[in-house]
Short mmCIF file of C-alpha atoms in Angstrom, two decimals:
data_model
loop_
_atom_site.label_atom_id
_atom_site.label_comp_id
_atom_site.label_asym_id
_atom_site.label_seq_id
_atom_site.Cartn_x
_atom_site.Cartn_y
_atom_site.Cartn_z
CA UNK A 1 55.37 72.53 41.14
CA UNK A 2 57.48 74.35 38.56
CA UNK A 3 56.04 78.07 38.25
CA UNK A 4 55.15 77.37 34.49
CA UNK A 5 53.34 74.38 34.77
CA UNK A 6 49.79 75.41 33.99
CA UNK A 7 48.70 71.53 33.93
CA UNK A 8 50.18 70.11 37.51
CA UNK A 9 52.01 67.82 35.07
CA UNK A 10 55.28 68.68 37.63
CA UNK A 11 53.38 68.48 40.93
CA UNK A 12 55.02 66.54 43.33
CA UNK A 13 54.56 66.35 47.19
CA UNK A 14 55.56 64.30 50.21
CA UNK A 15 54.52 63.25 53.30
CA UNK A 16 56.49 63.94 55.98
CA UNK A 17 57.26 60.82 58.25
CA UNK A 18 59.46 60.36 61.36
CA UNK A 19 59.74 56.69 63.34
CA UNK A 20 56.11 55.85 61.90
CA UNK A 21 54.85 58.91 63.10
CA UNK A 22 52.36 60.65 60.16
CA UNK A 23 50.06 62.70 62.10
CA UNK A 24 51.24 66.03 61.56
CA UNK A 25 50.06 68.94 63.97
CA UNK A 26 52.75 71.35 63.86
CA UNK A 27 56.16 72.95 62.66
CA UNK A 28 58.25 75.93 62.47
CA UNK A 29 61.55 76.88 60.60
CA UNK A 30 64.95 77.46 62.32
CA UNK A 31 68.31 78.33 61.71
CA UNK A 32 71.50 76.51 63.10
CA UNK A 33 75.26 76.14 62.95
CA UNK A 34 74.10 73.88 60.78
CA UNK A 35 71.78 74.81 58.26
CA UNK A 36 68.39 75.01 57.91
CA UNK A 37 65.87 73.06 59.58
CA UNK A 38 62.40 72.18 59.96
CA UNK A 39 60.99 71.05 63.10
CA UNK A 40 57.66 69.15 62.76
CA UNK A 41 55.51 67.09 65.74
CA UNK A 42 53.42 64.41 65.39
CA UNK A 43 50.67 63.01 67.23
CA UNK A 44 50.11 59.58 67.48
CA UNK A 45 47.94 56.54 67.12
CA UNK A 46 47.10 53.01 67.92
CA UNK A 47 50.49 51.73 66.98
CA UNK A 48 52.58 54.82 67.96
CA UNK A 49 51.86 56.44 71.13
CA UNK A 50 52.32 59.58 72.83
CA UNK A 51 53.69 62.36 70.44
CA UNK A 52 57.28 63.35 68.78
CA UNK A 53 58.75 66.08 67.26
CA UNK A 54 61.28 65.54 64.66
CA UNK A 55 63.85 67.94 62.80
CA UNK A 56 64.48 67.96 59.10
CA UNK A 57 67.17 69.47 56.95
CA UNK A 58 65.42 71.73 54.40
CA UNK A 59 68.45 71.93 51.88
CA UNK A 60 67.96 67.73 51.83
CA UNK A 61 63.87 67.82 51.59
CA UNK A 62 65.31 70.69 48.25
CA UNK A 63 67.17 67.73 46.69
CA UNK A 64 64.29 65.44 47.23
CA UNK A 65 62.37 66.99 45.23
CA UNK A 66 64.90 68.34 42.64
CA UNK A 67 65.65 64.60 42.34
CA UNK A 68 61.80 63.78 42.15
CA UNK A 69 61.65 66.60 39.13
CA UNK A 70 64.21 65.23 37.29
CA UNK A 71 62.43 61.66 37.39
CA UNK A 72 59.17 63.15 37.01
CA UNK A 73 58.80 66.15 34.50
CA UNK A 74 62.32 66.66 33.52
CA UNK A 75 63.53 63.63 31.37
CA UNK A 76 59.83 63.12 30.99
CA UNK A 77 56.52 64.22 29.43
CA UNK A 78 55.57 64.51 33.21
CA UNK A 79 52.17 63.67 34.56
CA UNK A 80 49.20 65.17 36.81
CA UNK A 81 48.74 63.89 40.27
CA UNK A 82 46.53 60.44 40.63
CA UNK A 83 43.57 63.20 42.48
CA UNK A 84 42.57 64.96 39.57
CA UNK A 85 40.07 62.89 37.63
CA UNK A 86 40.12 61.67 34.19
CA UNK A 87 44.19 62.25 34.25
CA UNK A 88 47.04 59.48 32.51
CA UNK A 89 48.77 57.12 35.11
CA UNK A 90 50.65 59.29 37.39
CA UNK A 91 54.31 58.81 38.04
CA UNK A 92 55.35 56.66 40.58
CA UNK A 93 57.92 58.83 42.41
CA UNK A 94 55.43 61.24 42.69
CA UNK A 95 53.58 60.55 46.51
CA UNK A 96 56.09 59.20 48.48
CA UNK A 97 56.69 59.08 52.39
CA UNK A 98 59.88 61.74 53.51
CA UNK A 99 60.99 59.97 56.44
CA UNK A 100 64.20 58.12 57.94
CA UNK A 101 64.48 55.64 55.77
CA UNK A 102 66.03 58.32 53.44
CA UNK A 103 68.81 59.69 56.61
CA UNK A 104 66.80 62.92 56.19
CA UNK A 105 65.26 63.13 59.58
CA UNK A 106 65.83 62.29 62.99
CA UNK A 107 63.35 62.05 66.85
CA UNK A 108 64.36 65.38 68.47
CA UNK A 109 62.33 64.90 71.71
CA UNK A 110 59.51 61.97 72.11
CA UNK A 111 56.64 61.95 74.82
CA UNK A 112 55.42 58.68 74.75
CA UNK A 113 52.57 57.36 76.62
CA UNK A 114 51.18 60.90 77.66
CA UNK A 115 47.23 61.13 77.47
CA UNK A 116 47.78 64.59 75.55
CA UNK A 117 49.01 65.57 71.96
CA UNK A 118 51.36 68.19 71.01
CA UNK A 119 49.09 71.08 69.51
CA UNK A 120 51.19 73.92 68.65
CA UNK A 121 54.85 75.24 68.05
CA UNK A 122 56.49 78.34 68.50
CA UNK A 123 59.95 79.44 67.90
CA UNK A 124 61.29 82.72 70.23
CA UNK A 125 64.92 83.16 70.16
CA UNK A 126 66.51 79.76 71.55
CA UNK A 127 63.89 78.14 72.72
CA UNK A 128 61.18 76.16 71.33
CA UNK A 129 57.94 75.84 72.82
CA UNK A 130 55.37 73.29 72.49
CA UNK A 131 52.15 73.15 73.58
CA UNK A 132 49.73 70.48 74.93
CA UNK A 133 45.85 70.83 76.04
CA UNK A 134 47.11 71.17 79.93
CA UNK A 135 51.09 72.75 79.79
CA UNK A 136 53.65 73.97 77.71
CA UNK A 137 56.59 72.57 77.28
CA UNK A 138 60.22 74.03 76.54
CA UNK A 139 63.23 72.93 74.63
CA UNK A 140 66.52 75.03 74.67
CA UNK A 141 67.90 74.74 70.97
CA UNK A 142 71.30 74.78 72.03
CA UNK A 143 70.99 71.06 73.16
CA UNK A 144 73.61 69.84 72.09
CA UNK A 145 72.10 66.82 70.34
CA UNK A 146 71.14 69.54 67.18
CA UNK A 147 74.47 69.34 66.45
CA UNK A 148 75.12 66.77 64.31
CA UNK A 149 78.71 68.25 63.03
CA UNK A 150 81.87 68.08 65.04
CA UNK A 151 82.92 71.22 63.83
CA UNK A 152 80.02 73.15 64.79
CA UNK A 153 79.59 71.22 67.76
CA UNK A 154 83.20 71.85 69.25
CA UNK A 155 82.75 75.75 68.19
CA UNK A 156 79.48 76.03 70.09
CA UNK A 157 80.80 74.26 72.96
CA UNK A 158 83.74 77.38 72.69
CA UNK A 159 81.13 79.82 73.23
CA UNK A 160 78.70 78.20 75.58
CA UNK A 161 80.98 75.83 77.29
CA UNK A 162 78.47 73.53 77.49
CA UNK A 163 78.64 70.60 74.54
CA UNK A 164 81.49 68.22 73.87
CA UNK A 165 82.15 65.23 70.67
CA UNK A 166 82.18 61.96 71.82
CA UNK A 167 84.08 59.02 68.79
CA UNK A 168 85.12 56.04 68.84
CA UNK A 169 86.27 53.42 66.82
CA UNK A 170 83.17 51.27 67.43
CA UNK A 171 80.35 53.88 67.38
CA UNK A 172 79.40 57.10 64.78
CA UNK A 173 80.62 60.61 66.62
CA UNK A 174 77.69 62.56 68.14
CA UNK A 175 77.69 65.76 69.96
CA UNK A 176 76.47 65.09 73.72
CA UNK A 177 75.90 67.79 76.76
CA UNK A 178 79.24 68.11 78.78
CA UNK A 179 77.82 67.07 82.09
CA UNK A 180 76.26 63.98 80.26
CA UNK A 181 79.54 62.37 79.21
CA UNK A 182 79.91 58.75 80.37
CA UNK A 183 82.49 58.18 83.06
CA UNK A 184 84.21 55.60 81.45
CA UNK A 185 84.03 57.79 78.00
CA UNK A 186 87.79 58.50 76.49
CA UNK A 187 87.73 60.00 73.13
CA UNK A 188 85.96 63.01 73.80
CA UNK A 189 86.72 66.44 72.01
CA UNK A 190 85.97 70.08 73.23
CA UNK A 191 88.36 72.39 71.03
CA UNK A 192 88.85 70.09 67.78
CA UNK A 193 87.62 67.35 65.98
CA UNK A 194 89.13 63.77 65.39
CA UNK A 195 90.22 62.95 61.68
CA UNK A 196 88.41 61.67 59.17
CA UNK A 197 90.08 59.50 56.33
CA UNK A 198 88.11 58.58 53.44
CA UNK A 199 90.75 57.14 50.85
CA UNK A 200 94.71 55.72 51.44
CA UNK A 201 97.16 55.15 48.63
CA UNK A 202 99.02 52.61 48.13
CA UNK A 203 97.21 50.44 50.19
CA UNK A 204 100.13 47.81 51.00
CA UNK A 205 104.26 48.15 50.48
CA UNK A 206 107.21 46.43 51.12
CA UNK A 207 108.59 45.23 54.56
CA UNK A 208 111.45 47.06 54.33
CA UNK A 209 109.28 50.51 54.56
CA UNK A 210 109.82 53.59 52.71
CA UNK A 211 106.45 53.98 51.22
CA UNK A 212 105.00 57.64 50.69
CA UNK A 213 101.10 57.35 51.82
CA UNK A 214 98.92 59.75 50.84
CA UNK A 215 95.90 60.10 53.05
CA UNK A 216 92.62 61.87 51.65
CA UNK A 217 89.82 62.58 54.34
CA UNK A 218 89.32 65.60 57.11
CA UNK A 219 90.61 67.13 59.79
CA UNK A 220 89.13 69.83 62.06
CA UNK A 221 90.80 71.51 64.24
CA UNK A 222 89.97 75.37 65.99
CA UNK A 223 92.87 77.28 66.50
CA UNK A 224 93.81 78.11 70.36
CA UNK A 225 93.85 82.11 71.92
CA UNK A 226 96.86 84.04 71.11
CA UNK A 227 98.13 87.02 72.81
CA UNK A 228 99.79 89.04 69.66
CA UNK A 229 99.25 89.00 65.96
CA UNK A 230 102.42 86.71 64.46
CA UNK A 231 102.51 83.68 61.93
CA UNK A 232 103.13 80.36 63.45
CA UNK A 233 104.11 77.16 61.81
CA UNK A 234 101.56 74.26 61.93
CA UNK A 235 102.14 71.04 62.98
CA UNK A 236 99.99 67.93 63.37
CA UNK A 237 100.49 64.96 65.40
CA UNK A 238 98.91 61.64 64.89
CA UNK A 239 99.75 58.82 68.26
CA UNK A 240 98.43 55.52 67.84
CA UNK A 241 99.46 53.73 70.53
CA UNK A 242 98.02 50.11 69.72
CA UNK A 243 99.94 48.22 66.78
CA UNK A 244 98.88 44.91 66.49
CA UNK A 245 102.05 42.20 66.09
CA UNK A 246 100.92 41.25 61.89
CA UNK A 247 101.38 42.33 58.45
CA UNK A 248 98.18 44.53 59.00
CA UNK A 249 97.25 47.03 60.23
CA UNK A 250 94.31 50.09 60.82
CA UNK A 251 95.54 53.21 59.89
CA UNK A 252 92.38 55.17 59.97
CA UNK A 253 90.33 56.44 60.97
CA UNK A 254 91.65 57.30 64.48
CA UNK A 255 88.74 58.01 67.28
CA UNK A 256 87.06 59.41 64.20
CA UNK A 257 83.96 58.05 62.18
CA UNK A 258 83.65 54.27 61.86
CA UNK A 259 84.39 53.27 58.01
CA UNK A 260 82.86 50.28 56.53
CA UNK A 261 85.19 48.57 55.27
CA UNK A 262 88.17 49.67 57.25
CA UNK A 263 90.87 51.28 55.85
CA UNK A 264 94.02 49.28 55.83
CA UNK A 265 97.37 49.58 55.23
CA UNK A 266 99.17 46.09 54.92
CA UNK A 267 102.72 45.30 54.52
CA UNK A 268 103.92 42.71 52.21
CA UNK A 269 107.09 40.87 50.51
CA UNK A 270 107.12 41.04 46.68
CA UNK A 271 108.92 38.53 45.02
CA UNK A 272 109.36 37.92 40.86
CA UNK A 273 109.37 34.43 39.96
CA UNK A 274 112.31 32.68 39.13
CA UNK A 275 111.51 30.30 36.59
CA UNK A 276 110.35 33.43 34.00
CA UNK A 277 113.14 34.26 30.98
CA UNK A 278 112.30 37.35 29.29
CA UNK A 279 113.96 37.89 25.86
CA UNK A 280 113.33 41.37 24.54
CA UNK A 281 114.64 43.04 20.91
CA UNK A 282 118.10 44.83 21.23
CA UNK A 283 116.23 47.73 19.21
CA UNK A 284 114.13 47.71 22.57
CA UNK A 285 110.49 49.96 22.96
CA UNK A 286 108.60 46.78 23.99
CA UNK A 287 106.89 45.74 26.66
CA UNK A 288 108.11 43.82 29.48
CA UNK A 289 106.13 41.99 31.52
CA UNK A 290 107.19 40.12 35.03
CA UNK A 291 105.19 37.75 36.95
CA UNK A 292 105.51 37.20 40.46
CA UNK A 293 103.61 38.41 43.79
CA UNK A 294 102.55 42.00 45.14
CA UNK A 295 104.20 43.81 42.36
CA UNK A 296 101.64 46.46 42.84
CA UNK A 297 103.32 47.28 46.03
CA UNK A 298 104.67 50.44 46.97
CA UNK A 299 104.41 54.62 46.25
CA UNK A 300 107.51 54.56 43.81
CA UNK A 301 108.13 50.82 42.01
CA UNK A 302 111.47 51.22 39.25
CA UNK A 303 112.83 48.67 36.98
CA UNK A 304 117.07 48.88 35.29
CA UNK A 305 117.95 45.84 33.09
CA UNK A 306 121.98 46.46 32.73
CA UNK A 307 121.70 49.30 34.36
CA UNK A 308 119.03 51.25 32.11
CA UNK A 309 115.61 52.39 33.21
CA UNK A 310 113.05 50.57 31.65
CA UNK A 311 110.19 52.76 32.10
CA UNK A 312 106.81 52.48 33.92
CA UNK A 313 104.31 54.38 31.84
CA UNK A 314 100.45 54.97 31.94
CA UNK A 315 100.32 51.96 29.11
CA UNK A 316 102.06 49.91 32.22
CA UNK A 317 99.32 48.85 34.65
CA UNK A 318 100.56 47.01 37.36
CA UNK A 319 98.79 44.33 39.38
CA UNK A 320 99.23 41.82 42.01
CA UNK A 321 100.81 39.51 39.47
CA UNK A 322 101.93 41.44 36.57
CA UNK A 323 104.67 44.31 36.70
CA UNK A 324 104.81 45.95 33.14
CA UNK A 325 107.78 48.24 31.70
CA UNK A 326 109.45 49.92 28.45
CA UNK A 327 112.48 48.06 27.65
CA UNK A 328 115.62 50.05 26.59
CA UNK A 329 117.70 49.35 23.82
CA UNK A 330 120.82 47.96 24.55
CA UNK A 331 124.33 48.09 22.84
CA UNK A 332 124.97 44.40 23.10
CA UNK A 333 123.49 40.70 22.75
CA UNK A 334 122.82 38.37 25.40
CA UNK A 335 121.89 38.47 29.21
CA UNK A 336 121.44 41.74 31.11
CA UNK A 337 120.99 42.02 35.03
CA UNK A 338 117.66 42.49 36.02
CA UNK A 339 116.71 45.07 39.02
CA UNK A 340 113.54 45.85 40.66
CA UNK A 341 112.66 48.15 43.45
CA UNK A 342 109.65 48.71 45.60
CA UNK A 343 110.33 51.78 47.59
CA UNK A 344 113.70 50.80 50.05
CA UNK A 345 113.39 47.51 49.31
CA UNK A 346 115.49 46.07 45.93
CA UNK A 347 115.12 42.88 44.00
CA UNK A 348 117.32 41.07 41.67
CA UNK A 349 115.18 38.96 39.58
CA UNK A 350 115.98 36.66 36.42
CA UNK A 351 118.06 38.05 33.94
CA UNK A 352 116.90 39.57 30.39
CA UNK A 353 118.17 38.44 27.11
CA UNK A 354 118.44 40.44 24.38
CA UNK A 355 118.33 38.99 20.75
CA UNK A 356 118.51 40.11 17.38
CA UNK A 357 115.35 42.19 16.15
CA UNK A 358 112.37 39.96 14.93
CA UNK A 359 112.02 39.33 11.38
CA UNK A 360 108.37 38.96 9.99
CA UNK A 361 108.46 36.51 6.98
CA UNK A 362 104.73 36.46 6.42
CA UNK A 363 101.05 36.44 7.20
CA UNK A 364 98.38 34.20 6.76
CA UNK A 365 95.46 34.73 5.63
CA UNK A 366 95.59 37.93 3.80
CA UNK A 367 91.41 38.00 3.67
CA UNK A 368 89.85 39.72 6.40
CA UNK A 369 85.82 40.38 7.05
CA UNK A 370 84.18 43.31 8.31
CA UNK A 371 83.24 41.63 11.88
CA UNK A 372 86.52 40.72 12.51
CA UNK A 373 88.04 37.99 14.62
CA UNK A 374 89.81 36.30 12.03
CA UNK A 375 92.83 34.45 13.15
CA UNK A 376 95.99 36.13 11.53
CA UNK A 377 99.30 33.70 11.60
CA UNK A 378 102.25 35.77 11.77
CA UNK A 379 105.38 33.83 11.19
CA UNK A 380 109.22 34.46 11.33
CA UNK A 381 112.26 34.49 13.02
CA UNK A 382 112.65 35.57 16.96
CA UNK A 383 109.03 36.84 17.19
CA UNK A 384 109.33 36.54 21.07
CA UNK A 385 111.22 39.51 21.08
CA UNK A 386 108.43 41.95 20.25
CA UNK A 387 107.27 42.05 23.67
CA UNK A 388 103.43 41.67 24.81
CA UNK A 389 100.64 44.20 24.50
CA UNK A 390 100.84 43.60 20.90
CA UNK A 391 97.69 44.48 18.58
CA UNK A 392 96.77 44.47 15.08
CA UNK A 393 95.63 47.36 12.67
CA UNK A 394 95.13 47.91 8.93
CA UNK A 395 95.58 51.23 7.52
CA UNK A 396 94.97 52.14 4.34
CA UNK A 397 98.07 54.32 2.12
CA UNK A 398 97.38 57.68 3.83
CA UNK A 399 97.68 56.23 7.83
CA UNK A 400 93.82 56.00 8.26
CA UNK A 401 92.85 52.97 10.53
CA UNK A 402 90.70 50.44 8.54
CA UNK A 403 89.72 48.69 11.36
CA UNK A 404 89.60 48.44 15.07
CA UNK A 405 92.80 46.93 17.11
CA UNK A 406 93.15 43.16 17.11
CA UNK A 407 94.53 41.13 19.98
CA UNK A 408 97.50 39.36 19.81
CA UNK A 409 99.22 36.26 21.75
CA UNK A 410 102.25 33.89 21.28
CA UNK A 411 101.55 30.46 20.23
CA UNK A 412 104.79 28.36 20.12
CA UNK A 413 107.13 29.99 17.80
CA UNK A 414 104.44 32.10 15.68
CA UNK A 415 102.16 35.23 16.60
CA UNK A 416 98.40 34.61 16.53
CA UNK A 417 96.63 37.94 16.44
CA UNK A 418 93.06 38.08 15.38
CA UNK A 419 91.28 41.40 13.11
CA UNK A 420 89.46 44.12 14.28
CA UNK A 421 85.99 44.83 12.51
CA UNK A 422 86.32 47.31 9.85
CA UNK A 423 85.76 51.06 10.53
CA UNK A 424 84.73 51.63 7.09
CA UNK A 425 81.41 51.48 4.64
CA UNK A 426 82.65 50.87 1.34
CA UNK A 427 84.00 47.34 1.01
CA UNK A 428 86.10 45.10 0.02
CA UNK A 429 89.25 47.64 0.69
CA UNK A 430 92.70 46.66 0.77
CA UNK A 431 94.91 48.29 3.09
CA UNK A 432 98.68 47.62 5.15
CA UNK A 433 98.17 45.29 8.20
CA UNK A 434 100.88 46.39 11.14
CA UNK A 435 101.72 44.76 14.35
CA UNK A 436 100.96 47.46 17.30
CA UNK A 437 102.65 47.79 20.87
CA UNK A 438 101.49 49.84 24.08
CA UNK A 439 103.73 52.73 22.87
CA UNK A 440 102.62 52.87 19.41
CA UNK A 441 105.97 51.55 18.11
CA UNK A 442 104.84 49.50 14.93
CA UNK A 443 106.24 46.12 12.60
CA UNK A 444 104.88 45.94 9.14
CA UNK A 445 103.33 43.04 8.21
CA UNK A 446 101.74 42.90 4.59
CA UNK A 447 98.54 43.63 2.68
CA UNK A 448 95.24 42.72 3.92
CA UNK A 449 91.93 42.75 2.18
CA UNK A 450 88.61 43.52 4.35
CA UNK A 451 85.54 42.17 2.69
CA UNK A 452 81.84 42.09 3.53
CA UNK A 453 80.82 39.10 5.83
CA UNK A 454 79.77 35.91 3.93
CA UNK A 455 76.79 34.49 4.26
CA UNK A 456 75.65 30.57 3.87
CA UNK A 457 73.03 30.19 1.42
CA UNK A 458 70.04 27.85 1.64
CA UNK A 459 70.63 24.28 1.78
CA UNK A 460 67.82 22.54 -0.64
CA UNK A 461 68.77 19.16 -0.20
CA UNK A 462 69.70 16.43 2.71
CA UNK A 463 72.26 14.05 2.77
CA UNK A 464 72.88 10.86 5.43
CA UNK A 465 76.46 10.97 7.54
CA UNK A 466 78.26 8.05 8.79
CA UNK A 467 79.36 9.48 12.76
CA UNK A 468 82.36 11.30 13.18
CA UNK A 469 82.79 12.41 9.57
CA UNK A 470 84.08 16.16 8.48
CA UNK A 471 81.65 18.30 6.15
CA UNK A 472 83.65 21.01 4.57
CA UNK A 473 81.62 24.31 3.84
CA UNK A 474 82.98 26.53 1.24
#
């Protein structure tokens, strides 16, 4: 409860829970490697038998209830608790069980089937004792299952000798007694930890290799004894010794923590597709766009037509499909080589022809309404050559945007591009309507007028239609 709160309104509690067991007797506070930790046993009853004491991390039962206040109180009026009388509908969030089913605690030791309860805890040094009507009972703390951290667990096992961290690629790491290790048991770590990647970009590249990966994730290591105070170079090594004889492969995680999905690094053959014949503007700044398959392959992807770089930008995105560029200008007409590379490998794909720059004869309609998405002909000679990514905008004399950005899209030998809805109160306005690429380059097309939306009257009379006939509303 917030120190404040005069009225309970931010009371929250919990009960603690661990494998069904809610009968608390017991706990005590400890310290780890680790963090902080409650330890808490439980007797147990007609369905649970025997007893079990369970361990808690405190700084996760602090952001249960942090998250519980902000829920509660925070965003909220808040509420008193359902046991004081008379009180508004308590929240929800605010009695809840604290138990596994939020990975926040975790069986330490479980006595099931004894006729006696665990009554008492006490804490002295490293050792935990617990006490039952008959005995006591004692549990060293450096078991090595309270590790739950390779890192801690390799570094205790440095001092004590006595833990070690068994991974694999089928089963989550855990930190297991040195003298328990299975026989058959081969990824086991005493001095450092296995990696652990979380992220891997790109994710597939050409055949031909040559892609730069870059691997985001964890690795652990403790440094070894030295005799003599000196700077060393570091070097990691990474041996996987099973490549299987596809296109794909596991990359990571090594012996480390099983990653759902898997991370995968795949290799693949881009191709651009043949039948495709771009024509761009000689004045260039347009975007090109390519077709064809895994174009989003590769670390470093470049495109030349004639020998010039035509740009990949932010404005570019490229997909599995689509590969998008800034076309240069060029110094003559016609058909230009086209060159595109995916790390070490290089593709010649279909050539690019350049043509005079467009020339916009006119617009139609020239009456726009304040929703928008009226369809805008453009018409003219060599439109084509603007590129794609084209929008539409009307600004009024000074440069302020009227409206929002249209879309645009060839049809046939005209431009189609539909209006924006109008940024603006005061209306009907008339401002300059201008075709828009991804790089801000712009065409002017003509004077557009933005006018309130229309709206259709009441009808006071009926009429009878033969089927199939056209009504015209104006």
């Amino acid at each position: 409860m917030c120190a404040n709160d005069t009225y309970f309104r931010s009371y929250t509690e919990a009960r603690l829970e661990c494998k069904g067991y809610t009968n608390l007797t017991s706990a005590v506070t400890m310290d780890t490697a680790d963090g902080h930790f409650l330890l808490a046993t439980f007797d147990g009853d007609d369905r649970h038998l025997g007893s079990v004491l369970c361990m808690y991390n405190v700084a996760n039962i602090d952001a249960f209830f942090e998250e519980q206040h902000r829920k509660c109180f925070r965003d909220a009026v808040g509420s008193t608790p359902d046991w004081i009388q008379g009180t508004e509908e308590a929240c929800t969030e605010k009695m809840i069980l604290f138990n596994e089913h939020f990975n926040r605690s975790r069986p330490v030791y479980k006595m099931a089937g004894t006729p006696t309860e665990i009554r008492g805890l006490t804490l002295s040094s490293d050792i935990l004792y617990f006490y039952q009507e008959t005995k006591v009972t004692t549990l060293f703390l450096d078991d090595c299952s309270l590790h739950t951290k390779c890192q801690t667990c390799v570094t205790y096992n440095l001092a004590r000798e006595s833990c070690a961290w068994l991974a694999g690629t089928d089963i989550p790491g855990r930190c297991v007694s040195r003298s328990a290790v299975p026989g058959n048991a081969t990824h086991i770590f005493e001095d450092h930890c296995p990696p652990v990647t979380s992220n891997l970009s790109p994710d597939r590249g050409p055949l031909e290799g040559g892609t730069r990966l870059t691997i985001q994730g964890e690795l652990v290591c403790i440094t070894p004894e030295v005799l003599v105070a000196s700077s060393m170079s570091v070097s990691v090594h990474v041996n996987h010794t099973e490549m299987p004889n596809n296109d794909r492969f596991r990359l990571a995680p090594i012996y480390g923590e099983t990653l759902d999905p898997a991370i995968m690094f795949q290799y693949v053959a881009p191709s651009l597709d043949p039948d495709q014949r771009p024509h761009v503007r000689i004045s260039g700044d347009t975007q090109l766009t390519l077709s064809g398959r895994f174009l989003d392959a590769g670390s470093v992807r470049s495109v030349h037509i004639g020998g010039h770089t035509c740009s990949i930008g932010d404005q570019d995105v490229a997909t599995p499909d689509i590969l998008k560029c800034r076309t240069p200008g060029q110094a003559t007409l016609g058909e230009h080589n086209l060159t595109v590379t995916f790390d070490r490998l290089n593709l010649t794909g279909p050539p690019v022809t350049y043509i005079p720059d467009p020339v916009i004869a006119e617009i139609h309609p020239t009456i726009a309404f304040a929703s928008g998405g009226i369809p805008v002909t453009v018409s003219g000679q060599r439109l084509v050559g603007l590129g794609a990514g084209l929008g539409l905008v009307v600004n009024n004399a000074s440069g302020q945007k009227l409206t929002t950005t249209g879309k645009c899209a060839h049809t046939d030998s005209v431009l189609v591009c539909h209006t924006g809805s109008a940024g603006v109160d005061r209306l009907p306005v008339t401002g300059n309507a201008f075709l828009m690429n991804p790089y801000a380059a712009k065409n002017y097309l003509g004077v557009i007028t933005i006018r309130t939306d229309p709206e259709l009257g009441h009808v006071n009379y009926s009429l009878s239609i033969m089927k199939d006939t056209d009504i015209e509303i104006k």
